[in-house]
mmCIF file with all atom_site columns, C-alpha atoms in Angstrom:
data_model
loop_
_atom_site.group_PDB
_atom_site.id
_atom_site.type_symbol
_atom_site.label_atom_id
_atom_site.label_alt_id
_atom_site.label_comp_id
_atom_site.label_asym_id
_atom_site.label_entity_id
_atom_site.label_seq_id
_atom_site.pdbx_PDB_ins_code
_atom_site.Cartn_x
_atom_site.Cartn_y
_atom_site.Cartn_z
_atom_site.occupancy
_atom_site.B_iso_or_equiv
_atom_site.pdbx_formal_charge
_atom_site.auth_seq_id
_atom_site.auth_comp_id
_atom_site.auth_asym_id
_atom_site.auth_atom_id
_atom_site.pdbx_PDB_model_num
ATOM 1   C CA . MET A 1 1   ? 71.163 -77.642  10.876 1.00 43.00 ? 1   MET A CA 1
ATOM 2   C CA . ASN A 1 2   ? 71.755 -74.783  13.234 1.00 42.00 ? 2   ASN A CA 1
ATOM 3   C CA . PRO A 1 3   ? 72.066 -75.914  16.841 1.00 43.00 ? 3   PRO A CA 1
ATOM 4   C CA . SER A 1 4   ? 71.731 -72.356  18.079 1.00 42.00 ? 4   SER A CA 1
ATOM 5   C CA . ALA A 1 5   ? 68.420 -71.872  16.315 1.00 40.00 ? 5   ALA A CA 1
ATOM 6   C CA . GLN A 1 6   ? 65.682 -71.297  18.856 1.00 39.00 ? 6   GLN A CA 1
ATOM 7   C CA . PRO A 1 7   ? 62.385 -72.945  17.956 1.00 38.00 ? 7   PRO A CA 1
ATOM 8   C CA . ASN A 1 8   ? 59.395 -70.735  18.569 1.00 42.00 ? 8   ASN A CA 1
ATOM 9   C CA . PRO A 1 9   ? 57.028 -72.659  20.816 1.00 39.00 ? 9   PRO A CA 1
ATOM 10  C CA . GLU A 1 10  ? 54.133 -70.558  19.485 1.00 41.00 ? 10  GLU A CA 1
ATOM 11  C CA . THR A 1 11  ? 54.681 -71.691  15.898 1.00 40.00 ? 11  THR A CA 1
ATOM 12  C CA . SER A 1 12  ? 56.444 -74.977  16.524 1.00 43.00 ? 12  SER A CA 1
ATOM 13  C CA . SER A 1 13  ? 55.640 -77.484  13.781 1.00 44.00 ? 13  SER A CA 1
ATOM 14  C CA . ALA A 1 14  ? 55.938 -80.214  16.419 1.00 47.00 ? 14  ALA A CA 1
ATOM 15  C CA . ASP A 1 15  ? 53.059 -78.558  18.257 1.00 51.00 ? 15  ASP A CA 1
ATOM 16  C CA . GLN A 1 16  ? 50.978 -78.611  15.094 1.00 52.00 ? 16  GLN A CA 1
ATOM 17  C CA . THR A 1 17  ? 51.410 -82.336  14.497 1.00 71.00 ? 17  THR A CA 1
ATOM 18  C CA . THR A 1 18  ? 49.064 -84.990  15.741 1.00 84.00 ? 18  THR A CA 1
ATOM 19  C CA . PRO A 1 19  ? 49.715 -86.513  19.168 1.00 82.00 ? 19  PRO A CA 1
ATOM 20  C CA . SER A 1 20  ? 50.747 -89.803  17.553 1.00 84.00 ? 20  SER A CA 1
ATOM 21  C CA . ALA A 1 21  ? 53.220 -88.062  15.213 1.00 82.00 ? 21  ALA A CA 1
ATOM 22  C CA . ARG A 1 22  ? 54.656 -86.109  18.105 1.00 84.00 ? 22  ARG A CA 1
ATOM 23  C CA . GLU A 1 23  ? 54.935 -89.301  20.140 1.00 87.00 ? 23  GLU A CA 1
ATOM 24  C CA . ALA A 1 24  ? 56.745 -91.016  17.248 1.00 87.00 ? 24  ALA A CA 1
ATOM 25  C CA . ARG A 1 25  ? 59.109 -88.050  16.959 1.00 87.00 ? 25  ARG A CA 1
ATOM 26  C CA . TYR A 1 26  ? 59.779 -88.183  20.700 1.00 90.00 ? 26  TYR A CA 1
ATOM 27  C CA . SER A 1 27  ? 60.472 -91.927  20.524 1.00 91.00 ? 27  SER A CA 1
ATOM 28  C CA . GLU A 1 28  ? 62.903 -91.311  17.678 1.00 91.00 ? 28  GLU A CA 1
ATOM 29  C CA . PHE A 1 29  ? 64.651 -88.632  19.738 1.00 93.00 ? 29  PHE A CA 1
ATOM 30  C CA . VAL A 1 30  ? 64.893 -90.827  22.843 1.00 93.00 ? 30  VAL A CA 1
ATOM 31  C CA . SER A 1 31  ? 66.279 -93.680  20.771 1.00 92.00 ? 31  SER A CA 1
ATOM 32  C CA . LEU A 1 32  ? 68.993 -91.504  19.226 1.00 92.00 ? 32  LEU A CA 1
ATOM 33  C CA . LEU A 1 33  ? 69.867 -89.928  22.565 1.00 93.00 ? 33  LEU A CA 1
ATOM 34  C CA . ALA A 1 34  ? 70.077 -93.300  24.320 1.00 92.00 ? 34  ALA A CA 1
ATOM 35  C CA . ARG A 1 35  ? 72.239 -94.727  21.540 1.00 89.00 ? 35  ARG A CA 1
ATOM 36  C CA . HIS A 1 36  ? 74.729 -91.865  21.704 1.00 90.00 ? 36  HIS A CA 1
ATOM 37  C CA . ASP A 1 37  ? 74.508 -90.908  25.370 1.00 92.00 ? 37  ASP A CA 1
ATOM 38  C CA . GLN A 1 38  ? 77.915 -92.322  26.280 1.00 90.00 ? 38  GLN A CA 1
ATOM 39  C CA . SER A 1 39  ? 79.652 -90.723  23.291 1.00 90.00 ? 39  SER A CA 1
ATOM 40  C CA . ILE A 1 40  ? 78.128 -87.330  24.084 1.00 93.00 ? 40  ILE A CA 1
ATOM 41  C CA . ARG A 1 41  ? 79.118 -87.768  27.731 1.00 93.00 ? 41  ARG A CA 1
ATOM 42  C CA . ARG A 1 42  ? 82.718 -88.594  26.759 1.00 91.00 ? 42  ARG A CA 1
ATOM 43  C CA . PHE A 1 43  ? 82.759 -85.538  24.519 1.00 92.00 ? 43  PHE A CA 1
ATOM 44  C CA . ALA A 1 44  ? 81.497 -83.247  27.311 1.00 93.00 ? 44  ALA A CA 1
ATOM 45  C CA . ARG A 1 45  ? 83.893 -84.836  29.790 1.00 92.00 ? 45  ARG A CA 1
ATOM 46  C CA . SER A 1 46  ? 86.830 -84.135  27.464 1.00 90.00 ? 46  SER A CA 1
ATOM 47  C CA . LEU A 1 47  ? 86.027 -80.415  27.588 1.00 90.00 ? 47  LEU A CA 1
ATOM 48  C CA . LEU A 1 48  ? 85.930 -80.158  31.362 1.00 88.00 ? 48  LEU A CA 1
ATOM 49  C CA . PRO A 1 49  ? 89.058 -80.101  33.539 1.00 82.00 ? 49  PRO A CA 1
ATOM 50  C CA . SER A 1 50  ? 87.508 -82.535  36.006 1.00 79.00 ? 50  SER A CA 1
ATOM 51  C CA . GLY A 1 51  ? 84.495 -84.773  36.137 1.00 75.00 ? 51  GLY A CA 1
ATOM 52  C CA . GLN A 1 52  ? 82.612 -82.014  37.929 1.00 84.00 ? 52  GLN A CA 1
ATOM 53  C CA . GLY A 1 53  ? 79.777 -80.607  35.856 1.00 89.00 ? 53  GLY A CA 1
ATOM 54  C CA . VAL A 1 54  ? 79.393 -83.488  33.413 1.00 93.00 ? 54  VAL A CA 1
ATOM 55  C CA . ASP A 1 55  ? 75.999 -84.523  34.783 1.00 94.00 ? 55  ASP A CA 1
ATOM 56  C CA . ASP A 1 56  ? 74.762 -80.915  34.727 1.00 94.00 ? 56  ASP A CA 1
ATOM 57  C CA . VAL A 1 57  ? 76.001 -80.437  31.153 1.00 95.00 ? 57  VAL A CA 1
ATOM 58  C CA . MET A 1 58  ? 74.437 -83.708  30.018 1.00 96.00 ? 58  MET A CA 1
ATOM 59  C CA . GLN A 1 59  ? 71.092 -82.812  31.542 1.00 95.00 ? 59  GLN A CA 1
ATOM 60  C CA . GLU A 1 60  ? 71.120 -79.356  29.964 1.00 96.00 ? 60  GLU A CA 1
ATOM 61  C CA . THR A 1 61  ? 72.252 -80.813  26.634 1.00 96.00 ? 61  THR A CA 1
ATOM 62  C CA . ALA A 1 62  ? 69.465 -83.392  26.558 1.00 95.00 ? 62  ALA A CA 1
ATOM 63  C CA . LEU A 1 63  ? 66.833 -80.762  27.344 1.00 95.00 ? 63  LEU A CA 1
ATOM 64  C CA . GLU A 1 64  ? 68.197 -78.372  24.728 1.00 96.00 ? 64  GLU A CA 1
ATOM 65  C CA . CYS A 1 65  ? 68.393 -81.119  22.124 1.00 96.00 ? 65  CYS A CA 1
ATOM 66  C CA . TRP A 1 66  ? 64.729 -81.925  22.631 1.00 95.00 ? 66  TRP A CA 1
ATOM 67  C CA . LYS A 1 67  ? 63.733 -78.247  22.514 1.00 94.00 ? 67  LYS A CA 1
ATOM 68  C CA . LYS A 1 68  ? 65.512 -77.900  19.173 1.00 94.00 ? 68  LYS A CA 1
ATOM 69  C CA . TYR A 1 69  ? 64.844 -81.346  17.802 1.00 94.00 ? 69  TYR A CA 1
ATOM 70  C CA . GLU A 1 70  ? 62.468 -80.062  15.133 1.00 90.00 ? 70  GLU A CA 1
ATOM 71  C CA . SER A 1 71  ? 65.431 -78.190  13.615 1.00 91.00 ? 71  SER A CA 1
ATOM 72  C CA . PHE A 1 72  ? 67.335 -81.488  13.340 1.00 91.00 ? 72  PHE A CA 1
ATOM 73  C CA . THR A 1 73  ? 66.808 -82.453  9.726  1.00 87.00 ? 73  THR A CA 1
ATOM 74  C CA . PRO A 1 74  ? 69.302 -85.054  8.469  1.00 85.00 ? 74  PRO A CA 1
ATOM 75  C CA . GLU A 1 75  ? 69.708 -85.507  4.720  1.00 83.00 ? 75  GLU A CA 1
ATOM 76  C CA . THR A 1 76  ? 68.490 -89.098  4.883  1.00 80.00 ? 76  THR A CA 1
ATOM 77  C CA . ALA A 1 77  ? 67.209 -91.488  7.534  1.00 74.00 ? 77  ALA A CA 1
ATOM 78  C CA . GLU A 1 78  ? 70.466 -93.426  7.178  1.00 73.00 ? 78  GLU A CA 1
ATOM 79  C CA . ASP A 1 79  ? 72.428 -90.297  8.076  1.00 79.00 ? 79  ASP A CA 1
ATOM 80  C CA . ALA A 1 80  ? 70.326 -89.544  11.158 1.00 83.00 ? 80  ALA A CA 1
ATOM 81  C CA . ALA A 1 81  ? 72.445 -91.432  13.682 1.00 79.00 ? 81  ALA A CA 1
ATOM 82  C CA . GLU A 1 82  ? 75.765 -89.975  12.571 1.00 81.00 ? 82  GLU A CA 1
ATOM 83  C CA . GLU A 1 83  ? 74.418 -86.461  12.168 1.00 89.00 ? 83  GLU A CA 1
ATOM 84  C CA . PHE A 1 84  ? 72.617 -86.568  15.500 1.00 92.00 ? 84  PHE A CA 1
ATOM 85  C CA . ILE A 1 85  ? 75.777 -87.131  17.506 1.00 90.00 ? 85  ILE A CA 1
ATOM 86  C CA . ARG A 1 86  ? 77.565 -84.266  15.762 1.00 90.00 ? 86  ARG A CA 1
ATOM 87  C CA . TRP A 1 87  ? 74.543 -82.012  16.269 1.00 94.00 ? 87  TRP A CA 1
ATOM 88  C CA . ALA A 1 88  ? 74.221 -82.982  19.944 1.00 95.00 ? 88  ALA A CA 1
ATOM 89  C CA . CYS A 1 89  ? 77.954 -82.482  20.559 1.00 94.00 ? 89  CYS A CA 1
ATOM 90  C CA . VAL A 1 90  ? 77.769 -78.936  19.171 1.00 93.00 ? 90  VAL A CA 1
ATOM 91  C CA . ILE A 1 91  ? 74.989 -78.250  21.662 1.00 95.00 ? 91  ILE A CA 1
ATOM 92  C CA . ALA A 1 92  ? 77.017 -79.930  24.415 1.00 95.00 ? 92  ALA A CA 1
ATOM 93  C CA . ARG A 1 93  ? 79.965 -77.659  23.603 1.00 93.00 ? 93  ARG A CA 1
ATOM 94  C CA . TYR A 1 94  ? 77.764 -74.583  24.120 1.00 93.00 ? 94  TYR A CA 1
ATOM 95  C CA . LYS A 1 95  ? 76.486 -76.037  27.360 1.00 94.00 ? 95  LYS A CA 1
ATOM 96  C CA . VAL A 1 96  ? 80.048 -76.614  28.581 1.00 92.00 ? 96  VAL A CA 1
ATOM 97  C CA . LEU A 1 97  ? 80.932 -73.007  27.756 1.00 90.00 ? 97  LEU A CA 1
ATOM 98  C CA . SER A 1 98  ? 77.829 -71.820  29.588 1.00 91.00 ? 98  SER A CA 1
ATOM 99  C CA . TRP A 1 99  ? 78.592 -74.031  32.578 1.00 90.00 ? 99  TRP A CA 1
ATOM 100 C CA . GLN A 1 100 ? 82.159 -72.722  32.712 1.00 86.00 ? 100 GLN A CA 1
ATOM 101 C CA . ARG A 1 101 ? 81.075 -69.083  32.378 1.00 85.00 ? 101 ARG A CA 1
ATOM 102 C CA . ASP A 1 102 ? 78.787 -69.577  35.363 1.00 85.00 ? 102 ASP A CA 1
ATOM 103 C CA . ARG A 1 103 ? 81.855 -70.708  37.297 1.00 80.00 ? 103 ARG A CA 1
ATOM 104 C CA . GLY A 1 104 ? 84.348 -68.173  35.956 1.00 69.00 ? 104 GLY A CA 1
ATOM 105 C CA . ARG A 1 105 ? 85.943 -67.610  39.341 1.00 65.00 ? 105 ARG A CA 1
ATOM 106 C CA . ASP A 1 106 ? 86.824 -71.246  39.704 1.00 61.00 ? 106 ASP A CA 1
ATOM 107 C CA . ARG A 1 107 ? 90.503 -71.902  38.980 1.00 61.00 ? 107 ARG A CA 1
ATOM 108 C CA . LEU A 1 108 ? 89.663 -75.247  37.394 1.00 66.00 ? 108 LEU A CA 1
ATOM 109 C CA . VAL A 1 109 ? 87.808 -73.920  34.356 1.00 69.00 ? 109 VAL A CA 1
ATOM 110 C CA . PHE A 1 110 ? 89.293 -73.701  30.865 1.00 76.00 ? 110 PHE A CA 1
ATOM 111 C CA . ARG A 1 111 ? 89.370 -70.564  28.763 1.00 78.00 ? 111 ARG A CA 1
ATOM 112 C CA . GLU A 1 112 ? 86.974 -70.588  25.802 1.00 81.00 ? 112 GLU A CA 1
ATOM 113 C CA . GLY A 1 113 ? 89.848 -70.897  23.319 1.00 84.00 ? 113 GLY A CA 1
ATOM 114 C CA . VAL A 1 114 ? 91.059 -74.038  25.063 1.00 83.00 ? 114 VAL A CA 1
ATOM 115 C CA . ILE A 1 115 ? 87.558 -75.502  24.994 1.00 84.00 ? 115 ILE A CA 1
ATOM 116 C CA . GLU A 1 116 ? 87.280 -74.771  21.259 1.00 85.00 ? 116 GLU A CA 1
ATOM 117 C CA . GLN A 1 117 ? 90.570 -76.581  20.593 1.00 85.00 ? 117 GLN A CA 1
ATOM 118 C CA . LEU A 1 118 ? 89.555 -79.505  22.780 1.00 87.00 ? 118 LEU A CA 1
ATOM 119 C CA . ALA A 1 119 ? 86.166 -79.640  21.033 1.00 87.00 ? 119 ALA A CA 1
ATOM 120 C CA . GLN A 1 120 ? 87.774 -79.772  17.581 1.00 86.00 ? 120 GLN A CA 1
ATOM 121 C CA . THR A 1 121 ? 90.051 -82.610  18.677 1.00 86.00 ? 121 THR A CA 1
ATOM 122 C CA . ALA A 1 122 ? 87.172 -84.453  20.335 1.00 86.00 ? 122 ALA A CA 1
ATOM 123 C CA . MET A 1 123 ? 85.014 -84.097  17.204 1.00 84.00 ? 123 MET A CA 1
ATOM 124 C CA . ARG A 1 124 ? 87.766 -85.657  15.081 1.00 83.00 ? 124 ARG A CA 1
ATOM 125 C CA . ASP A 1 125 ? 88.096 -88.518  17.580 1.00 83.00 ? 125 ASP A CA 1
ATOM 126 C CA . LEU A 1 126 ? 84.321 -88.829  17.604 1.00 81.00 ? 126 LEU A CA 1
ATOM 127 C CA . SER A 1 127 ? 84.242 -89.277  13.833 1.00 79.00 ? 127 SER A CA 1
ATOM 128 C CA . GLN A 1 128 ? 86.845 -92.027  14.007 1.00 84.00 ? 128 GLN A CA 1
ATOM 129 C CA . ARG A 1 129 ? 85.001 -93.820  16.827 1.00 83.00 ? 129 ARG A CA 1
ATOM 130 C CA . GLU A 1 130 ? 81.739 -93.598  14.881 1.00 82.00 ? 130 GLU A CA 1
ATOM 131 C CA . ARG A 1 131 ? 83.406 -95.089  11.805 1.00 86.00 ? 131 ARG A CA 1
ATOM 132 C CA . GLU A 1 132 ? 84.805 -97.917  13.923 1.00 89.00 ? 132 GLU A CA 1
ATOM 133 C CA . ARG A 1 133 ? 81.469 -98.502  15.655 1.00 86.00 ? 133 ARG A CA 1
ATOM 134 C CA . ASN A 1 134 ? 79.612 -98.622  12.348 1.00 87.00 ? 134 ASN A CA 1
ATOM 135 C CA . ALA A 1 135 ? 82.187 -101.050 10.971 1.00 92.00 ? 135 ALA A CA 1
ATOM 136 C CA . ILE A 1 136 ? 81.880 -103.293 14.043 1.00 92.00 ? 136 ILE A CA 1
ATOM 137 C CA . GLU A 1 137 ? 78.076 -103.310 13.791 1.00 90.00 ? 137 GLU A CA 1
ATOM 138 C CA . ALA A 1 138 ? 78.234 -104.166 10.082 1.00 92.00 ? 138 ALA A CA 1
ATOM 139 C CA . CYS A 1 139 ? 80.745 -106.964 10.698 1.00 94.00 ? 139 CYS A CA 1
ATOM 140 C CA . LEU A 1 140 ? 78.693 -108.374 13.582 1.00 94.00 ? 140 LEU A CA 1
ATOM 141 C CA . LYS A 1 141 ? 75.706 -108.604 11.236 1.00 93.00 ? 141 LYS A CA 1
ATOM 142 C CA . GLU A 1 142 ? 77.766 -110.812 8.943  1.00 94.00 ? 142 GLU A CA 1
ATOM 143 C CA . LEU A 1 143 ? 78.079 -113.442 11.685 1.00 93.00 ? 143 LEU A CA 1
ATOM 144 C CA . GLU A 1 144 ? 75.535 -116.170 12.186 1.00 93.00 ? 144 GLU A CA 1
ATOM 145 C CA . ASP A 1 145 ? 73.253 -115.668 15.212 1.00 92.00 ? 145 ASP A CA 1
ATOM 146 C CA . ARG A 1 146 ? 75.004 -118.311 17.325 1.00 90.00 ? 146 ARG A CA 1
ATOM 147 C CA . GLU A 1 147 ? 78.435 -116.858 16.454 1.00 92.00 ? 147 GLU A CA 1
ATOM 148 C CA . ARG A 1 148 ? 77.261 -113.340 17.322 1.00 91.00 ? 148 ARG A CA 1
ATOM 149 C CA . ARG A 1 149 ? 75.858 -114.526 20.639 1.00 89.00 ? 149 ARG A CA 1
ATOM 150 C CA . LEU A 1 150 ? 79.094 -116.303 21.473 1.00 89.00 ? 150 LEU A CA 1
ATOM 151 C CA . VAL A 1 151 ? 81.388 -113.386 20.702 1.00 88.00 ? 151 VAL A CA 1
ATOM 152 C CA . LEU A 1 152 ? 79.119 -110.941 22.559 1.00 88.00 ? 152 LEU A CA 1
ATOM 153 C CA . SER A 1 153 ? 78.701 -113.268 25.538 1.00 86.00 ? 153 SER A CA 1
ATOM 154 C CA . VAL A 1 154 ? 82.026 -112.068 26.914 1.00 79.00 ? 154 VAL A CA 1
ATOM 155 C CA . HIS A 1 155 ? 80.624 -108.544 27.268 1.00 78.00 ? 155 HIS A CA 1
ATOM 156 C CA . ALA A 1 156 ? 76.839 -108.952 27.582 1.00 77.00 ? 156 ALA A CA 1
ATOM 157 C CA . PRO A 1 157 ? 75.241 -108.978 31.050 1.00 76.00 ? 157 PRO A CA 1
ATOM 158 C CA . GLY A 1 158 ? 73.591 -112.300 31.797 1.00 78.00 ? 158 GLY A CA 1
ATOM 159 C CA . GLU A 1 159 ? 75.602 -114.079 29.119 1.00 81.00 ? 159 GLU A CA 1
ATOM 160 C CA . SER A 1 160 ? 78.833 -115.994 29.520 1.00 85.00 ? 160 SER A CA 1
ATOM 161 C CA . VAL A 1 161 ? 80.880 -118.584 27.712 1.00 85.00 ? 161 VAL A CA 1
ATOM 162 C CA . ALA A 1 162 ? 80.291 -120.938 30.650 1.00 86.00 ? 162 ALA A CA 1
ATOM 163 C CA . LYS A 1 163 ? 76.522 -120.545 30.300 1.00 87.00 ? 163 LYS A CA 1
ATOM 164 C CA . ILE A 1 164 ? 76.653 -121.260 26.563 1.00 88.00 ? 164 ILE A CA 1
ATOM 165 C CA . ALA A 1 165 ? 78.915 -124.249 27.229 1.00 87.00 ? 165 ALA A CA 1
ATOM 166 C CA . GLU A 1 166 ? 76.367 -125.626 29.693 1.00 87.00 ? 166 GLU A CA 1
ATOM 167 C CA . GLU A 1 167 ? 73.495 -125.101 27.230 1.00 88.00 ? 167 GLU A CA 1
ATOM 168 C CA . THR A 1 168 ? 75.269 -126.600 24.232 1.00 87.00 ? 168 THR A CA 1
ATOM 169 C CA . GLY A 1 169 ? 77.380 -129.263 25.912 1.00 88.00 ? 169 GLY A CA 1
ATOM 170 C CA . ILE A 1 170 ? 80.501 -127.899 24.231 1.00 89.00 ? 170 ILE A CA 1
ATOM 171 C CA . LYS A 1 171 ? 83.622 -127.624 26.381 1.00 89.00 ? 171 LYS A CA 1
ATOM 172 C CA . VAL A 1 172 ? 84.433 -124.134 27.698 1.00 89.00 ? 172 VAL A CA 1
ATOM 173 C CA . ARG A 1 173 ? 87.991 -124.263 26.379 1.00 90.00 ? 173 ARG A CA 1
ATOM 174 C CA . ARG A 1 174 ? 86.742 -125.038 22.882 1.00 91.00 ? 174 ARG A CA 1
ATOM 175 C CA . LEU A 1 175 ? 84.273 -122.154 23.044 1.00 90.00 ? 175 LEU A CA 1
ATOM 176 C CA . TYR A 1 176 ? 87.011 -119.737 24.142 1.00 91.00 ? 176 TYR A CA 1
ATOM 177 C CA . SER A 1 177 ? 89.067 -120.834 21.129 1.00 92.00 ? 177 SER A CA 1
ATOM 178 C CA . LYS A 1 178 ? 86.037 -120.136 18.977 1.00 92.00 ? 178 LYS A CA 1
ATOM 179 C CA . VAL A 1 179 ? 85.621 -116.695 20.609 1.00 91.00 ? 179 VAL A CA 1
ATOM 180 C CA . ASN A 1 180 ? 89.241 -115.855 19.841 1.00 92.00 ? 180 ASN A CA 1
ATOM 181 C CA . ALA A 1 181 ? 88.832 -116.970 16.222 1.00 94.00 ? 181 ALA A CA 1
ATOM 182 C CA . LEU A 1 182 ? 85.659 -114.880 15.885 1.00 94.00 ? 182 LEU A CA 1
ATOM 183 C CA . ARG A 1 183 ? 87.388 -111.849 17.393 1.00 93.00 ? 183 ARG A CA 1
ATOM 184 C CA . LYS A 1 184 ? 90.200 -112.205 14.855 1.00 94.00 ? 184 LYS A CA 1
ATOM 185 C CA . ARG A 1 185 ? 87.627 -112.494 12.065 1.00 94.00 ? 185 ARG A CA 1
ATOM 186 C CA . LEU A 1 186 ? 85.832 -109.394 13.318 1.00 93.00 ? 186 LEU A CA 1
ATOM 187 C CA . ALA A 1 187 ? 89.075 -107.418 13.634 1.00 93.00 ? 187 ALA A CA 1
ATOM 188 C CA . ASP A 1 188 ? 90.029 -108.324 10.048 1.00 94.00 ? 188 ASP A CA 1
ATOM 189 C CA . CYS A 1 189 ? 86.551 -107.402 8.822  1.00 95.00 ? 189 CYS A CA 1
ATOM 190 C CA . VAL A 1 190 ? 86.614 -104.031 10.631 1.00 93.00 ? 190 VAL A CA 1
ATOM 191 C CA . GLN A 1 191 ? 90.094 -103.219 9.355  1.00 92.00 ? 191 GLN A CA 1
ATOM 192 C CA . LEU A 1 192 ? 89.077 -104.053 5.790  1.00 93.00 ? 192 LEU A CA 1
ATOM 193 C CA . ARG A 1 193 ? 85.934 -101.907 5.978  1.00 92.00 ? 193 ARG A CA 1
ATOM 194 C CA . LEU A 1 194 ? 87.874 -98.950  7.390  1.00 90.00 ? 194 LEU A CA 1
ATOM 195 C CA . LEU A 1 195 ? 90.501 -99.308  4.667  1.00 89.00 ? 195 LEU A CA 1
ATOM 196 C CA . GLU A 1 196 ? 87.806 -99.432  1.986  1.00 88.00 ? 196 GLU A CA 1
ATOM 197 C CA . GLU A 1 197 ? 86.233 -96.250  3.377  1.00 80.00 ? 197 GLU A CA 1
ATOM 198 C CA . GLY A 1 198 ? 89.641 -94.592  3.226  1.00 72.00 ? 198 GLY A CA 1
#
């Protein structure tokens, strides 16, 4: 994958596909972008001295990612999610550099060398967060549906332990104890998976 590769719109393979194939490809792109939007945003934010410019960089990054999406060719479908975020962050790094160059007279911009160092650090952090996120998702799948709903109810909009207590007739205090036990189980599961991965 070469994020700097410029697709030729005249010979774009995406343009030669059927409308339904192109629509499926676009849906795949939107799904990956939506899934990793916050991680890409955190990455871009870490390269900027203030919050200023993050929205501009994100917009430019999303547009550039779509323009070059046909050059995004992960080894396997299973690798797509992890490779996409790395690919998109490389593009985001270029967009940050471009954004900063456009504002070179501003005292609050970093030199390119600083951005490169920050990007390397952020990419390492990104890898660790992705490993943790994948481990959490895998461990959540090991729970029964009702257990998963309960543990996620603390964070999911529209869900709450009180609501589940009302629906099931189980006391709130007992459900909170169950949530704590499930959290401990999840933490142990995640730690074990991360240790096994090395």
